[in-house]
Short mmCIF file of C-alpha atoms in Angstrom, two decimals:
data_model
loop_
_atom_site.label_atom_id
_atom_site.label_comp_id
_atom_site.label_asym_id
_atom_site.label_seq_id
_atom_site.Cartn_x
_atom_site.Cartn_y
_atom_site.Cartn_z
CA MET A 15 -141.71 -77.73 -232.37
CA ARG A 16 -138.22 -78.80 -233.39
CA VAL A 17 -135.49 -80.59 -231.48
CA VAL A 18 -132.29 -78.51 -231.50
CA VAL A 19 -130.23 -80.59 -229.04
CA ASP A 20 -130.95 -84.28 -228.50
CA ARG A 21 -129.15 -86.20 -225.75
CA PRO A 22 -129.90 -89.51 -224.02
CA PHE A 23 -131.53 -88.09 -220.89
CA GLY A 24 -132.92 -84.81 -222.20
CA ARG A 25 -133.47 -82.59 -225.18
CA LEU A 26 -133.76 -78.94 -226.02
CA VAL A 27 -136.70 -78.06 -228.26
CA ARG A 28 -137.73 -74.83 -229.94
CA PHE A 29 -141.31 -73.71 -230.61
CA GLU A 30 -141.15 -72.16 -234.05
CA ARG A 31 -143.44 -69.54 -235.51
CA ASP A 32 -144.31 -68.62 -239.09
CA ASP A 33 -143.22 -64.98 -238.87
CA SER A 34 -139.68 -63.75 -238.16
CA ARG A 35 -140.56 -60.85 -235.87
CA PRO A 36 -137.90 -60.60 -233.13
CA ARG A 37 -139.04 -61.77 -229.71
CA PRO A 38 -137.36 -62.23 -226.32
CA ARG A 39 -135.64 -65.60 -226.15
CA VAL A 40 -136.88 -67.73 -223.25
CA LEU A 41 -135.79 -71.15 -221.97
CA VAL A 42 -138.24 -73.01 -219.72
CA VAL A 43 -136.66 -75.89 -217.80
CA ALA A 44 -139.17 -78.63 -217.06
CA PRO A 45 -138.79 -80.05 -213.55
CA ILE A 46 -137.61 -83.62 -213.08
CA SER A 47 -140.26 -84.46 -210.55
CA GLY A 48 -141.96 -87.48 -212.10
CA HIS A 49 -144.36 -85.40 -214.19
CA ARG A 50 -143.88 -85.20 -217.93
CA ALA A 51 -143.38 -81.76 -219.48
CA ALA A 52 -147.02 -82.00 -220.60
CA LEU A 53 -147.93 -80.59 -217.19
CA LEU A 54 -146.54 -77.26 -218.45
CA TYR A 55 -148.93 -77.13 -221.41
CA ASP A 56 -150.70 -73.95 -220.27
CA MET A 57 -147.42 -72.19 -219.55
CA ILE A 58 -145.82 -73.20 -222.85
CA LEU A 59 -148.90 -72.27 -224.86
CA ALA A 60 -149.01 -68.76 -223.36
CA LEU A 61 -145.27 -68.03 -223.54
CA ALA A 62 -144.95 -69.27 -227.12
CA GLN A 63 -147.31 -66.55 -228.35
CA ASP A 64 -144.85 -63.68 -227.90
CA HIS A 65 -141.48 -65.24 -227.06
CA ASP A 66 -138.87 -67.21 -228.98
CA LEU A 67 -139.45 -70.17 -226.73
CA TYR A 68 -137.22 -73.13 -225.89
CA LEU A 69 -137.99 -76.02 -223.54
CA ALA A 70 -135.59 -78.35 -221.75
CA GLN A 71 -137.43 -81.62 -221.21
CA TRP A 72 -136.27 -84.91 -219.77
CA ALA A 73 -136.42 -88.53 -220.88
CA ASP A 74 -138.33 -91.34 -219.23
CA ALA A 75 -135.49 -93.29 -217.58
CA SER A 76 -137.04 -96.61 -218.57
CA GLN A 77 -136.49 -95.65 -222.22
CA VAL A 78 -132.75 -94.87 -221.85
CA ALA A 79 -130.35 -97.75 -222.43
CA LEU A 80 -128.21 -98.77 -219.47
CA SER A 81 -125.13 -98.24 -221.64
CA GLU A 82 -125.81 -94.47 -221.65
CA GLY A 83 -124.58 -94.33 -218.05
CA ARG A 84 -125.90 -92.53 -214.99
CA PHE A 85 -128.04 -89.42 -214.62
CA GLY A 86 -127.93 -87.79 -211.21
CA LEU A 87 -128.20 -84.23 -209.95
CA ASP A 88 -124.72 -83.41 -211.32
CA GLU A 89 -125.77 -84.54 -214.79
CA ASN A 90 -129.03 -82.58 -214.50
CA ILE A 91 -127.04 -79.40 -213.79
CA GLY A 92 -124.50 -80.28 -216.48
CA TYR A 93 -127.14 -80.69 -219.17
CA LEU A 94 -128.52 -77.28 -218.29
CA VAL A 95 -125.05 -75.68 -218.39
CA ASP A 96 -124.62 -77.12 -221.88
CA PHE A 97 -128.04 -75.87 -223.00
CA LEU A 98 -127.23 -72.36 -221.74
CA HIS A 99 -123.91 -72.31 -223.58
CA PHE A 100 -125.60 -73.57 -226.73
CA LEU A 101 -128.22 -70.80 -226.66
CA GLY A 102 -125.93 -67.95 -225.59
CA ASP A 103 -126.40 -65.28 -222.97
CA ASP A 104 -129.12 -63.25 -224.75
CA LEU A 105 -131.66 -65.45 -222.99
CA HIS A 106 -134.26 -65.45 -220.20
CA LEU A 107 -134.28 -68.59 -218.05
CA ILE A 108 -137.31 -69.99 -216.19
CA GLY A 109 -136.96 -72.70 -213.55
CA LEU A 110 -139.89 -74.07 -211.59
CA CYS A 111 -140.35 -76.47 -208.70
CA GLN A 112 -137.44 -78.97 -208.90
CA SER A 113 -135.78 -77.20 -211.84
CA ALA A 114 -135.36 -73.93 -209.90
CA LEU A 115 -132.31 -75.29 -208.05
CA PRO A 116 -130.39 -76.54 -211.13
CA ALA A 117 -131.35 -73.29 -212.91
CA VAL A 118 -129.64 -71.26 -210.18
CA ALA A 119 -126.66 -73.63 -210.06
CA ALA A 120 -126.15 -73.64 -213.84
CA THR A 121 -126.42 -69.84 -213.97
CA ALA A 122 -123.73 -69.53 -211.28
CA ILE A 123 -121.43 -71.93 -213.17
CA CYS A 124 -121.88 -70.00 -216.42
CA ALA A 125 -121.33 -66.67 -214.66
CA LEU A 126 -118.08 -67.92 -213.13
CA ARG A 127 -116.92 -69.16 -216.54
CA GLY A 128 -117.78 -65.81 -218.09
CA SER A 129 -120.17 -67.08 -220.76
CA GLY A 130 -123.67 -68.51 -221.03
CA ALA A 131 -125.22 -66.82 -217.99
CA PRO A 132 -128.77 -65.76 -218.93
CA ARG A 133 -129.93 -62.16 -219.00
CA SER A 134 -132.65 -62.95 -216.48
CA MET A 135 -133.72 -65.85 -214.30
CA THR A 136 -137.28 -66.41 -213.05
CA LEU A 137 -137.95 -69.01 -210.37
CA PHE A 138 -141.46 -70.35 -209.72
CA GLY A 139 -142.27 -72.27 -206.53
CA GLY A 140 -138.75 -73.68 -206.23
CA LYS A 141 -136.95 -75.81 -203.66
CA ILE A 142 -134.01 -73.49 -203.05
CA ASP A 143 -134.06 -73.99 -199.25
CA PRO A 144 -136.60 -76.56 -197.96
CA ARG A 145 -135.70 -75.71 -194.35
CA ILE A 146 -137.89 -72.60 -194.64
CA ASN A 147 -141.54 -73.30 -193.77
CA PRO A 148 -141.14 -76.99 -194.60
CA THR A 149 -144.16 -78.65 -196.19
CA ARG A 150 -145.46 -82.16 -195.57
CA SER A 151 -143.39 -83.50 -198.49
CA ASP A 152 -140.25 -81.71 -197.21
CA LEU A 153 -140.58 -83.28 -193.76
CA LEU A 154 -141.27 -86.72 -195.23
CA ALA A 155 -138.18 -86.54 -197.46
CA ARG A 156 -136.09 -85.35 -194.52
CA ARG A 157 -137.10 -88.31 -192.32
CA GLN A 158 -136.58 -91.17 -194.77
CA SER A 159 -133.28 -93.03 -194.71
CA ILE A 160 -131.63 -93.57 -198.09
CA ALA A 161 -131.15 -97.25 -197.33
CA TRP A 162 -134.90 -97.63 -196.74
CA LEU A 163 -135.79 -95.64 -199.87
CA ARG A 164 -133.39 -97.69 -201.98
CA GLN A 165 -134.93 -100.92 -200.72
CA SER A 166 -138.59 -99.87 -200.85
CA SER A 167 -138.79 -97.45 -203.79
CA ILE A 168 -136.24 -98.48 -206.40
CA ILE A 169 -136.84 -101.16 -209.03
CA GLU A 170 -134.99 -102.49 -212.06
CA VAL A 171 -136.46 -101.73 -215.49
CA PRO A 172 -137.72 -105.03 -216.94
CA SER A 173 -137.49 -106.35 -220.49
CA PRO A 174 -138.42 -105.37 -223.18
CA ASP A 175 -138.08 -101.67 -222.30
CA PRO A 176 -134.99 -100.02 -223.84
CA GLY A 177 -133.76 -99.19 -220.32
CA GLN A 178 -133.75 -102.84 -219.26
CA GLY A 179 -131.56 -103.25 -216.17
CA ARG A 180 -131.54 -99.56 -215.20
CA LEU A 181 -132.54 -98.75 -211.62
CA VAL A 182 -135.45 -96.30 -211.40
CA TYR A 183 -137.97 -94.71 -209.08
CA PRO A 184 -141.03 -96.03 -210.95
CA ALA A 185 -144.00 -94.11 -212.32
CA SER A 186 -146.31 -96.50 -210.43
CA LEU A 187 -145.07 -95.11 -207.10
CA GLN A 188 -145.39 -91.58 -208.45
CA ILE A 189 -149.05 -92.29 -209.30
CA ALA A 190 -149.65 -93.60 -205.77
CA THR A 191 -148.09 -90.45 -204.29
CA LEU A 192 -150.18 -88.19 -206.52
CA LEU A 193 -153.37 -90.05 -205.59
CA ALA A 194 -152.61 -89.54 -201.90
CA TYR A 195 -151.94 -85.85 -202.55
CA LEU A 196 -155.19 -85.51 -204.52
CA THR A 197 -157.13 -87.28 -201.75
CA ARG A 198 -155.83 -84.79 -199.21
CA HIS A 199 -156.99 -81.90 -201.41
CA ILE A 200 -160.41 -83.52 -201.88
CA LEU A 201 -160.83 -83.81 -198.11
CA THR A 202 -159.74 -80.22 -197.50
CA GLY A 203 -161.23 -78.53 -200.59
CA GLY A 204 -157.74 -77.60 -201.76
CA GLU A 205 -156.60 -76.13 -205.06
CA LEU A 206 -156.08 -79.49 -206.76
CA PHE A 207 -159.65 -80.57 -205.98
CA ARG A 208 -160.93 -77.28 -207.42
CA LYS A 209 -158.92 -77.76 -210.60
CA PHE A 210 -160.24 -81.28 -211.07
CA MET A 211 -163.81 -80.02 -210.60
CA ASN A 212 -163.41 -76.87 -212.70
CA ASP A 213 -160.56 -77.15 -215.20
CA ASP A 214 -159.52 -73.56 -215.96
CA GLY A 215 -156.80 -74.45 -218.45
CA GLU A 216 -156.63 -72.76 -221.84
CA TYR A 217 -158.03 -75.80 -223.69
CA PRO A 218 -159.51 -78.20 -221.12
CA SER A 219 -161.30 -80.29 -223.73
CA GLU A 220 -158.04 -80.99 -225.61
CA ARG A 221 -155.65 -81.08 -222.64
CA PRO A 222 -157.70 -81.78 -219.48
CA PHE A 223 -155.79 -81.02 -216.32
CA PRO A 224 -156.34 -84.50 -214.77
CA ASN A 225 -154.59 -86.07 -217.76
CA LEU A 226 -151.67 -83.65 -217.43
CA PHE A 227 -151.44 -84.20 -213.69
CA PHE A 228 -151.23 -87.99 -214.00
CA SER A 229 -148.81 -88.00 -216.96
CA VAL A 230 -145.72 -89.40 -215.22
CA THR A 231 -142.39 -91.10 -215.96
CA ASP A 232 -139.78 -93.30 -214.32
CA LEU A 233 -136.94 -91.32 -212.69
CA PRO A 234 -133.29 -92.46 -212.65
CA ALA A 235 -132.66 -93.96 -209.21
CA GLU A 236 -129.44 -92.01 -208.68
CA PHE A 237 -131.19 -88.71 -209.44
CA PHE A 238 -134.06 -89.47 -207.06
CA LEU A 239 -131.80 -90.54 -204.18
CA GLU A 240 -129.23 -87.78 -204.65
CA THR A 241 -131.98 -85.15 -204.70
CA ILE A 242 -133.37 -86.46 -201.42
CA VAL A 243 -129.93 -86.28 -199.79
CA ARG A 244 -128.47 -83.09 -201.28
CA VAL A 245 -131.63 -80.96 -201.47
CA PHE A 246 -133.95 -82.17 -198.69
CA GLN A 247 -131.57 -83.58 -196.08
CA ARG A 248 -128.27 -81.68 -196.41
CA PHE A 249 -129.59 -78.41 -197.95
CA ASP A 250 -126.35 -78.13 -199.92
CA LEU A 251 -127.22 -75.13 -202.11
CA ALA A 252 -128.63 -73.03 -199.28
CA LEU A 253 -125.60 -73.78 -197.08
CA GLY A 254 -123.11 -72.91 -199.82
CA ARG A 255 -121.69 -76.41 -200.24
CA LEU A 256 -123.39 -77.73 -203.38
CA ALA A 257 -120.59 -79.04 -205.58
CA TRP A 258 -120.52 -79.77 -209.30
CA GLN A 259 -117.68 -81.72 -210.90
CA GLY A 260 -115.76 -81.39 -207.65
CA GLU A 261 -116.04 -77.59 -207.39
CA THR A 262 -118.31 -75.72 -204.99
CA ILE A 263 -120.97 -73.68 -206.79
CA ARG A 264 -120.58 -69.98 -205.97
CA LEU A 265 -123.85 -68.07 -206.10
CA ASP A 266 -121.95 -64.83 -205.53
CA ALA A 267 -120.70 -65.20 -209.11
CA ILE A 268 -124.18 -64.22 -210.36
CA ALA A 269 -124.02 -60.44 -210.77
CA ARG A 270 -125.46 -59.51 -214.16
CA THR A 271 -128.48 -61.82 -214.31
CA ALA A 272 -131.75 -60.22 -213.21
CA LEU A 273 -133.72 -62.32 -210.71
CA PHE A 274 -137.50 -62.66 -210.37
CA THR A 275 -138.85 -65.03 -207.70
CA VAL A 276 -142.53 -66.01 -207.73
CA GLU A 277 -144.40 -67.87 -205.00
CA ALA A 278 -148.01 -68.92 -204.46
CA GLU A 279 -149.82 -67.94 -201.28
CA GLU A 280 -151.40 -71.40 -200.84
CA ASP A 281 -148.47 -73.52 -202.06
CA ASP A 282 -148.27 -76.73 -200.02
CA ILE A 283 -145.41 -78.19 -202.08
CA SER A 284 -142.86 -75.35 -201.93
CA GLY A 285 -143.30 -73.50 -198.65
CA ALA A 286 -143.41 -69.72 -198.32
CA GLY A 287 -139.93 -68.26 -198.63
CA GLN A 288 -138.30 -71.34 -200.16
CA THR A 289 -138.04 -69.58 -203.53
CA HIS A 290 -137.59 -65.98 -202.38
CA VAL A 291 -134.50 -67.04 -200.42
CA ALA A 292 -132.64 -67.05 -203.75
CA GLN A 293 -132.72 -63.24 -203.45
CA ASP A 294 -130.60 -63.51 -200.28
CA LEU A 295 -128.25 -66.17 -201.61
CA CYS A 296 -127.41 -64.34 -204.86
CA VAL A 297 -125.78 -61.48 -202.97
CA ASN A 298 -124.15 -59.69 -205.91
CA ILE A 299 -127.22 -59.10 -208.07
CA PRO A 300 -127.94 -55.33 -207.95
CA LYS A 301 -131.15 -54.25 -206.28
CA SER A 302 -132.32 -52.75 -209.57
CA LEU A 303 -132.28 -56.23 -211.14
CA ARG A 304 -134.38 -57.93 -208.45
CA GLN A 305 -138.13 -58.51 -208.22
CA ARG A 306 -140.31 -60.81 -206.14
CA TYR A 307 -144.00 -61.59 -206.18
CA VAL A 308 -146.49 -63.67 -204.19
CA GLN A 309 -149.64 -64.65 -206.05
CA PRO A 310 -152.69 -64.63 -203.73
CA GLY A 311 -155.40 -67.26 -203.88
CA VAL A 312 -153.56 -70.09 -205.65
CA GLY A 313 -151.41 -73.06 -204.79
CA HIS A 314 -148.45 -74.67 -206.52
CA PHE A 315 -150.21 -75.54 -209.77
CA GLY A 316 -152.01 -72.21 -210.10
CA LEU A 317 -148.64 -70.57 -210.77
CA LEU A 318 -148.27 -72.38 -214.08
CA HIS A 319 -151.75 -73.52 -215.12
CA GLY A 320 -155.15 -71.89 -215.37
CA ALA A 321 -156.90 -68.56 -215.31
CA VAL A 322 -154.78 -66.93 -212.58
CA TRP A 323 -151.56 -67.90 -214.35
CA ARG A 324 -152.77 -66.27 -217.56
CA SER A 325 -154.37 -63.15 -216.03
CA ALA A 326 -152.05 -62.29 -213.14
CA VAL A 327 -148.72 -64.15 -213.24
CA LEU A 328 -148.03 -64.13 -216.99
CA PRO A 329 -148.36 -60.32 -217.41
CA ARG A 330 -145.83 -59.77 -214.62
CA LEU A 331 -143.43 -62.27 -216.17
CA ARG A 332 -143.75 -60.65 -219.60
CA ARG A 333 -143.10 -57.21 -218.12
CA PHE A 334 -140.08 -58.42 -216.18
CA ILE A 335 -138.53 -60.01 -219.26
CA ARG A 336 -139.06 -56.89 -221.37
CA GLU A 337 -137.63 -54.66 -218.67
CA GLN A 338 -134.40 -56.64 -218.81
CA ASP A 339 -134.24 -56.41 -222.61
CA ARG A 340 -134.85 -52.67 -222.65
CA GLY A 341 -131.68 -50.65 -223.04
CA ARG A 342 -129.31 -53.61 -222.82
CA ALA A 343 -127.00 -54.64 -225.62
CA PRO A 344 -127.92 -57.84 -227.43
CA GLY A 345 -125.95 -60.95 -226.63
CA VAL A 346 -124.45 -63.53 -228.93
CA PRO A 347 -126.24 -64.37 -232.20
CA ARG A 348 -128.80 -67.13 -232.15
CA PRO A 349 -127.27 -70.51 -232.96
CA PRO A 350 -128.35 -72.30 -236.13
CA ASP A 351 -130.91 -75.05 -235.73
CA ARG A 352 -129.47 -78.55 -235.66
CA SER A 353 -132.88 -80.05 -235.57
CA ASN A 354 -135.16 -82.97 -236.13
CA PRO A 355 -138.93 -82.75 -236.49
CA SER A 356 -140.85 -83.53 -233.34
CA SER A 357 -144.39 -83.59 -232.05
CA ILE A 358 -146.08 -81.55 -229.34
CA ILE A 359 -144.88 -81.82 -225.73
CA ALA A 360 -144.48 -85.48 -224.77
#
């Protein structure tokens, strides 16, 4: 794995292979949800086998110096716009959970600019419109006042961390939230309980799912609070009023990017229809470039980790990507690596 773009709050990495056989180019955007990108280990491992794979992953806010400035939802979208322009439009984009919304937004911005829009976009269990079949977490986020969240959930990074003085939503609160979520699944026999009891990951001895699940980071306070307001309380993207750098994002600009939306039947994080609604919002994508799928028998994490991901979801994703490559002219040449050595997913 090599870093090809390195910025204070995020980096773009490429998973290199020994042979030079051409493969579809894929960018997976890790969600900024408190989990580290390590949670995507099963997904990355599978996709890297037969794709030229890139990953956008995000920094732990406590490790970013205060002098580097803010990182909110606008900056999240802006980083992704820059990554798409860097890679060129001969690319297949994957957004999941939190990253589905900035993936759609960045694609619309690139389409309006006339460069950088990916060839296809796949959204897994995303928060495109949390008004649809709201889950427990959606309702909780909707009810909380920002003043209360700022007072009760935001802390200042202490010394000697590099981010000393930066305001963050801390990993300790994320752990407490995940423990409560796990407890609920234990009491109900939910998917998470089953995964903890029977880890069906590709290499459970090397990367046990419990370790991946509890691998968390501090989030920038402005990103956390802005996401609560703009995604869960005002529903800006779904209502056509999400703005970036002062301009309203126009989803009708997306016309040449194929769209695949994937949901899980038992998802209690992203409710049924919250991802598929992207099909309705992106009105100018031709019917021939649209697909949707609901995976039976799994919840949120089964879409990206475990036996069902590998046996049922992955083959459909591979087929969708290859269908978009077939018969379409290649895009811009691949950019040269401007890289530094790196280790496996942090």
